[in-house]
């Protein structure tokens, strides 16, 4: 039986079973059968072995840095180990030390270190580079290994930069055209002559130039024909770059996808197919509309939607769009935006870190960063102060009040850090969340205990009128 004395009301007023907000959905999302890679694709364990072999040098340098430069080993981390450029570049002293310890050239150490950063084996936080979570699980988590290799595959043009003699605009066009070349290679399922790829590249570059052509308003000078850049050197550079990350082999004027490369191309194509079959057509809409479309999906289905939406966009623009949606008035979109940012992973870390300075996003950003840095999911809430946890409780309650059901709002009391309802009300009023009055009114209307509801309603009135 529940006490009718408000000052003595404990928060365990209902069954302690938690229920996620998505459970309020009127119907379950239609689940798409898990797609299978093309016939002949090696199993994930074999692909992961190939990825580990290709990244062995990068792992070696990353582990050297972890062992030699980590705090507590007596080797004095912080004394010249980083270049302080915000990119995690090795300082000259550290590069020479690694070269001596590993019996490598300084150039090879730097190249392997750059590969480790691009594959997520090393993560950069401000001016500090430290081992990433993928390095911690490298020997036991095939999925983490494959995701690390795909991150490197996506960055092939950074692993193998274009020569300065190539025109930057033409280089950008070729980078944009490469996915179509790779799709053609997978379709051919064997060696493809470079001459055939050159013809395809020429067609794709012409299409891209036509798509990007804009006719300005008003009188303009006579147009200058674009410089006719030879594409063969650009194709050679692109194929050499893809070969450098292990996506294909390029010899005797023929390119052949490796099993890893073929699998990665299939993954990218599958992301596009998932987007095309999205129940709400989320690939075409802005972040806010996409998040609303995902609000009533179960977690796995929502994550598939996030991946599909992200696959169709530049990751930097996507992160900015998600954070803009999170800054809006709808608290539900705030939580969903950070769920989508969890799917983004490492590329979102700098922007999320900056978002921690925004009072409306701070609690979400701190939880995201704690999970990203490897905190135990059961203990991740401990990174929040009591005030931040209370603010998050109110924000989540606002989402439940706007989009959930009354019983779910009552159950939300269980997640409060305060031991009693009066203590909760006192601290909720103190944090100054803009939705405090609405949340308290909704909670009073939903709660079955008349005495407690009355106390909550009185608190809502006092907050509204500015009373003590």
Short mmCIF file of C-alpha atoms in Angstrom, two decimals, residues 172-457:
data_model
loop_
_atom_site.label_atom_id
_atom_site.label_comp_id
_atom_site.label_asym_id
_atom_site.label_seq_id
_atom_site.Cartn_x
_atom_site.Cartn_y
_atom_site.Cartn_z
CA UNK A 172 37.86 15.00 -55.94
CA UNK A 173 35.84 13.85 -58.98
CA UNK A 174 37.70 10.56 -59.12
CA UNK A 175 37.21 9.93 -55.39
CA UNK A 176 33.48 10.47 -55.94
CA UNK A 177 33.49 8.13 -58.93
CA UNK A 178 35.39 5.26 -57.29
CA UNK A 179 32.31 3.57 -55.67
CA UNK A 180 30.85 2.99 -59.13
CA UNK A 181 34.13 1.49 -60.35
CA UNK A 182 34.23 -0.83 -57.35
CA UNK A 183 30.62 -1.90 -57.90
CA UNK A 184 31.48 -2.77 -61.50
CA UNK A 185 34.48 -4.79 -60.34
CA UNK A 186 32.28 -6.75 -57.97
CA UNK A 187 29.73 -7.38 -60.70
CA UNK A 188 32.46 -8.74 -62.97
CA UNK A 189 33.68 -11.05 -60.15
CA UNK A 190 37.17 -11.32 -61.58
CA UNK A 191 40.02 -9.34 -63.16
CA UNK A 192 38.83 -6.17 -64.90
CA UNK A 193 41.02 -4.51 -67.57
CA UNK A 194 42.19 -1.04 -66.64
CA UNK A 195 41.08 0.20 -70.08
CA UNK A 196 37.50 -0.80 -69.25
CA UNK A 197 37.68 0.97 -65.91
CA UNK A 198 39.10 4.05 -67.66
CA UNK A 199 36.09 4.20 -69.99
CA UNK A 200 33.73 3.85 -67.03
CA UNK A 201 35.63 6.54 -65.11
CA UNK A 202 35.41 8.89 -68.09
CA UNK A 203 31.62 8.41 -68.26
CA UNK A 204 31.17 8.88 -64.52
CA UNK A 205 33.29 12.04 -64.38
CA UNK A 206 31.27 13.50 -67.26
CA UNK A 207 28.06 12.73 -65.36
CA UNK A 208 29.40 14.36 -62.20
CA UNK A 209 30.40 17.50 -64.07
CA UNK A 210 26.94 17.71 -65.63
CA UNK A 211 25.30 17.27 -62.21
CA UNK A 212 27.47 19.98 -60.64
CA UNK A 213 27.00 22.44 -63.48
CA UNK A 214 25.12 25.55 -62.35
CA UNK A 215 23.97 28.46 -64.52
CA UNK A 216 24.33 31.72 -62.54
CA UNK A 217 21.69 34.43 -62.76
CA UNK A 218 22.37 37.57 -64.79
CA UNK A 219 24.93 38.43 -67.49
CA UNK A 220 28.14 36.47 -67.23
CA UNK A 221 31.45 36.44 -69.12
CA UNK A 222 32.02 33.81 -71.76
CA UNK A 223 32.48 30.43 -70.05
CA UNK A 224 35.95 28.99 -69.96
CA UNK A 225 36.04 25.35 -71.04
CA UNK A 226 37.22 23.07 -68.21
CA UNK A 227 40.78 21.88 -68.42
CA UNK A 228 40.94 18.47 -70.06
CA UNK A 229 42.72 16.52 -67.33
CA UNK A 230 44.04 13.12 -68.43
CA UNK A 231 42.24 10.46 -66.43
CA UNK A 232 44.74 7.62 -66.77
CA UNK A 233 47.14 8.98 -64.09
CA UNK A 234 44.15 9.55 -61.82
CA UNK A 235 42.91 6.01 -62.36
CA UNK A 236 46.39 4.61 -61.65
CA UNK A 237 46.52 6.61 -58.44
CA UNK A 238 43.06 5.46 -57.32
CA UNK A 239 43.75 1.79 -58.02
CA UNK A 240 47.11 2.02 -56.24
CA UNK A 241 45.40 3.61 -53.23
CA UNK A 242 42.75 0.90 -53.07
CA UNK A 243 45.46 -1.71 -53.38
CA UNK A 244 47.35 -0.05 -50.51
CA UNK A 245 44.45 -0.72 -48.12
CA UNK A 246 43.93 -4.27 -49.42
CA UNK A 247 40.67 -3.68 -51.28
CA UNK A 248 42.00 -4.94 -54.61
CA UNK A 249 45.08 -6.10 -56.46
CA UNK A 250 46.37 -4.17 -59.45
CA UNK A 251 48.84 -5.86 -61.77
CA UNK A 252 49.30 -6.45 -65.50
CA UNK A 253 46.80 -3.66 -66.26
CA UNK A 254 44.01 -5.55 -64.47
CA UNK A 255 42.25 -4.83 -61.17
CA UNK A 256 40.73 -7.59 -59.05
CA UNK A 257 38.79 -7.13 -55.84
CA UNK A 258 40.14 -9.03 -52.85
CA UNK A 259 37.64 -10.98 -50.72
CA UNK A 260 37.76 -8.13 -48.19
CA UNK A 261 37.21 -5.54 -50.91
CA UNK A 262 34.30 -7.46 -52.42
CA UNK A 263 32.71 -7.86 -49.01
CA UNK A 264 33.13 -4.13 -48.23
CA UNK A 265 31.52 -3.15 -51.55
CA UNK A 266 28.60 -5.46 -50.74
CA UNK A 267 28.26 -3.84 -47.30
CA UNK A 268 28.07 -0.39 -48.89
CA UNK A 269 25.55 -1.51 -51.49
CA UNK A 270 23.48 -3.23 -48.80
CA UNK A 271 23.33 0.02 -46.83
CA UNK A 272 21.89 1.73 -49.89
CA UNK A 273 19.37 -1.10 -50.36
CA UNK A 274 18.33 -0.83 -46.72
CA UNK A 275 17.79 2.88 -47.23
CA UNK A 276 15.75 2.27 -50.38
CA UNK A 277 13.54 -0.21 -48.51
CA UNK A 278 13.19 2.03 -45.46
CA UNK A 279 9.60 1.88 -44.13
CA UNK A 280 9.47 5.67 -43.88
CA UNK A 281 11.75 6.55 -46.80
CA UNK A 282 14.20 8.13 -44.39
CA UNK A 283 17.09 8.35 -46.83
CA UNK A 284 15.56 11.43 -48.48
CA UNK A 285 14.53 13.43 -45.41
CA UNK A 286 16.26 15.76 -42.99
CA UNK A 287 17.57 14.51 -39.65
CA UNK A 288 14.58 15.73 -37.66
CA UNK A 289 12.08 13.97 -39.91
CA UNK A 290 14.22 10.84 -39.98
CA UNK A 291 14.31 10.72 -36.19
CA UNK A 292 10.55 11.17 -35.98
CA UNK A 293 10.15 8.31 -38.42
CA UNK A 294 12.30 6.12 -36.17
CA UNK A 295 10.57 7.08 -32.92
CA UNK A 296 8.20 4.10 -32.93
CA UNK A 297 10.63 1.50 -34.24
CA UNK A 298 12.24 -1.07 -32.01
CA UNK A 299 15.92 -0.42 -31.23
CA UNK A 300 17.38 -2.79 -33.84
CA UNK A 301 15.11 -1.51 -36.58
CA UNK A 302 15.87 2.09 -35.62
CA UNK A 303 19.62 1.45 -35.77
CA UNK A 304 19.18 0.00 -39.25
CA UNK A 305 17.39 3.21 -40.25
CA UNK A 306 20.18 5.33 -38.79
CA UNK A 307 22.80 3.36 -40.71
CA UNK A 308 20.83 3.71 -43.95
CA UNK A 309 20.39 7.46 -43.48
CA UNK A 310 24.06 7.92 -42.62
CA UNK A 311 25.21 5.85 -45.59
CA UNK A 312 23.65 8.37 -47.97
CA UNK A 313 25.42 11.39 -46.45
CA UNK A 314 28.79 12.87 -45.71
CA UNK A 315 29.48 11.91 -42.11
CA UNK A 316 30.49 15.43 -41.03
CA UNK A 317 27.29 16.99 -42.37
CA UNK A 318 25.22 14.16 -40.88
CA UNK A 319 26.68 14.72 -37.41
CA UNK A 320 26.00 18.46 -37.63
CA UNK A 321 22.42 17.81 -38.75
CA UNK A 322 21.79 15.36 -35.91
CA UNK A 323 23.11 17.77 -33.29
CA UNK A 324 20.98 20.58 -34.73
CA UNK A 325 17.94 18.32 -34.37
CA UNK A 326 18.98 17.54 -30.79
CA UNK A 327 19.00 21.26 -29.95
CA UNK A 328 15.32 21.61 -30.80
CA UNK A 329 12.41 21.66 -28.37
CA UNK A 330 11.39 18.01 -28.76
CA UNK A 331 13.11 16.01 -26.02
CA UNK A 332 12.38 12.73 -27.77
CA UNK A 333 14.43 13.82 -30.78
CA UNK A 334 17.27 14.74 -28.44
CA UNK A 335 17.56 11.19 -27.15
CA UNK A 336 17.12 9.64 -30.59
CA UNK A 337 19.73 11.95 -32.11
CA UNK A 338 22.33 10.68 -29.66
CA UNK A 339 21.29 7.08 -30.41
CA UNK A 340 22.00 7.82 -34.07
CA UNK A 341 25.33 9.38 -33.09
CA UNK A 342 26.22 6.11 -31.35
CA UNK A 343 25.90 4.45 -34.74
CA UNK A 344 28.24 7.09 -36.21
CA UNK A 345 30.89 6.28 -33.61
CA UNK A 346 34.39 7.78 -33.70
CA UNK A 347 33.81 10.42 -36.42
CA UNK A 348 31.22 12.09 -34.17
CA UNK A 349 33.49 12.35 -31.12
CA UNK A 350 34.91 15.89 -31.68
CA UNK A 351 31.46 17.44 -32.28
CA UNK A 352 29.87 15.56 -29.37
CA UNK A 353 32.70 16.74 -27.12
CA UNK A 354 31.95 20.31 -28.15
CA UNK A 355 28.24 19.73 -27.59
CA UNK A 356 28.99 18.90 -23.95
CA UNK A 357 29.29 22.66 -23.42
CA UNK A 358 25.63 23.16 -24.35
CA UNK A 359 23.47 22.89 -21.19
CA UNK A 360 20.64 21.25 -23.15
CA UNK A 361 22.92 18.58 -24.61
CA UNK A 362 25.48 18.17 -21.84
CA UNK A 363 23.99 15.14 -20.08
CA UNK A 364 23.46 13.27 -23.35
CA UNK A 365 26.93 14.18 -24.60
CA UNK A 366 28.63 13.07 -21.37
CA UNK A 367 26.88 9.69 -21.48
CA UNK A 368 27.82 9.29 -25.15
CA UNK A 369 31.46 10.10 -24.44
CA UNK A 370 31.59 7.74 -21.47
CA UNK A 371 30.25 4.86 -23.56
CA UNK A 372 32.58 5.77 -26.42
CA UNK A 373 35.55 5.69 -24.07
CA UNK A 374 34.66 2.20 -22.84
CA UNK A 375 32.75 2.78 -19.61
CA UNK A 376 30.67 -0.11 -18.34
CA UNK A 377 27.06 0.43 -19.51
CA UNK A 378 25.85 -0.37 -16.00
CA UNK A 379 27.98 2.41 -14.50
CA UNK A 380 27.90 4.98 -17.28
CA UNK A 381 25.39 7.16 -15.39
CA UNK A 382 28.02 7.86 -12.74
CA UNK A 383 29.71 10.39 -15.05
CA UNK A 384 26.78 12.75 -14.42
CA UNK A 385 26.50 15.04 -11.44
CA UNK A 386 23.27 14.86 -9.47
CA UNK A 387 22.07 18.07 -11.14
CA UNK A 388 22.87 16.71 -14.61
CA UNK A 389 21.11 13.43 -13.84
CA UNK A 390 18.06 15.34 -12.62
CA UNK A 391 18.03 17.52 -15.73
CA UNK A 392 18.18 14.38 -17.88
CA UNK A 393 15.34 12.85 -15.88
CA UNK A 394 13.15 15.87 -16.58
CA UNK A 395 14.09 15.89 -20.26
CA UNK A 396 13.26 12.20 -20.62
CA UNK A 397 10.01 12.73 -18.72
CA UNK A 398 9.15 15.48 -21.20
CA UNK A 399 9.67 13.03 -24.06
CA UNK A 400 7.45 10.47 -22.34
CA UNK A 401 4.77 13.07 -21.64
CA UNK A 402 4.74 14.20 -25.27
CA UNK A 403 4.97 10.81 -26.98
CA UNK A 404 4.37 8.06 -24.44
CA UNK A 405 1.54 6.81 -22.27
CA UNK A 406 0.57 7.75 -18.73
CA UNK A 407 1.69 4.45 -17.11
CA UNK A 408 5.09 4.86 -18.70
CA UNK A 409 5.45 8.32 -17.17
CA UNK A 410 4.64 6.89 -13.72
CA UNK A 411 7.22 4.13 -14.24
CA UNK A 412 9.77 6.81 -15.12
CA UNK A 413 9.85 7.71 -11.42
CA UNK A 414 11.92 4.57 -10.89
CA UNK A 415 14.87 6.02 -12.78
CA UNK A 416 15.20 9.14 -10.59
CA UNK A 417 18.30 9.35 -8.40
CA UNK A 418 16.36 10.93 -5.53
CA UNK A 419 15.06 8.51 -2.87
CA UNK A 420 11.70 10.21 -2.31
CA UNK A 421 9.20 12.17 -4.35
CA UNK A 422 9.57 15.38 -2.25
CA UNK A 423 13.33 15.24 -2.78
CA UNK A 424 12.80 14.73 -6.49
CA UNK A 425 10.40 17.66 -6.73
CA UNK A 426 12.80 19.92 -4.83
CA UNK A 427 15.74 19.11 -7.10
CA UNK A 428 13.66 19.15 -10.28
CA UNK A 429 12.63 22.70 -9.46
CA UNK A 430 16.24 23.66 -8.79
CA UNK A 431 17.70 22.51 -12.14
CA UNK A 432 15.50 24.94 -14.08
CA UNK A 433 14.56 22.72 -17.02
CA UNK A 434 12.22 24.69 -19.35
CA UNK A 435 9.70 21.82 -19.38
CA UNK A 436 9.52 21.43 -15.59
CA UNK A 437 5.95 22.71 -15.22
CA UNK A 438 4.59 20.55 -18.04
CA UNK A 439 6.34 17.45 -16.70
CA UNK A 440 5.01 17.95 -13.17
CA UNK A 441 1.48 18.61 -14.43
CA UNK A 442 1.58 15.48 -16.60
CA UNK A 443 2.95 13.40 -13.74
CA UNK A 444 0.25 14.66 -11.38
CA UNK A 445 -2.43 13.78 -13.93
CA UNK A 446 -1.00 10.29 -14.48
CA UNK A 447 -0.20 9.20 -10.93
CA UNK A 448 -2.79 7.00 -9.18
CA UNK A 449 -1.96 8.20 -5.64
CA UNK A 450 -4.23 11.25 -4.99
CA UNK A 451 -2.08 12.68 -2.19
CA UNK A 452 1.13 12.44 -4.18
CA UNK A 453 -0.57 13.83 -7.29
CA UNK A 454 -1.77 16.78 -5.23
CA UNK A 455 1.75 17.49 -3.97
CA UNK A 456 3.17 17.32 -7.49
CA UNK A 457 0.43 19.58 -8.82
#
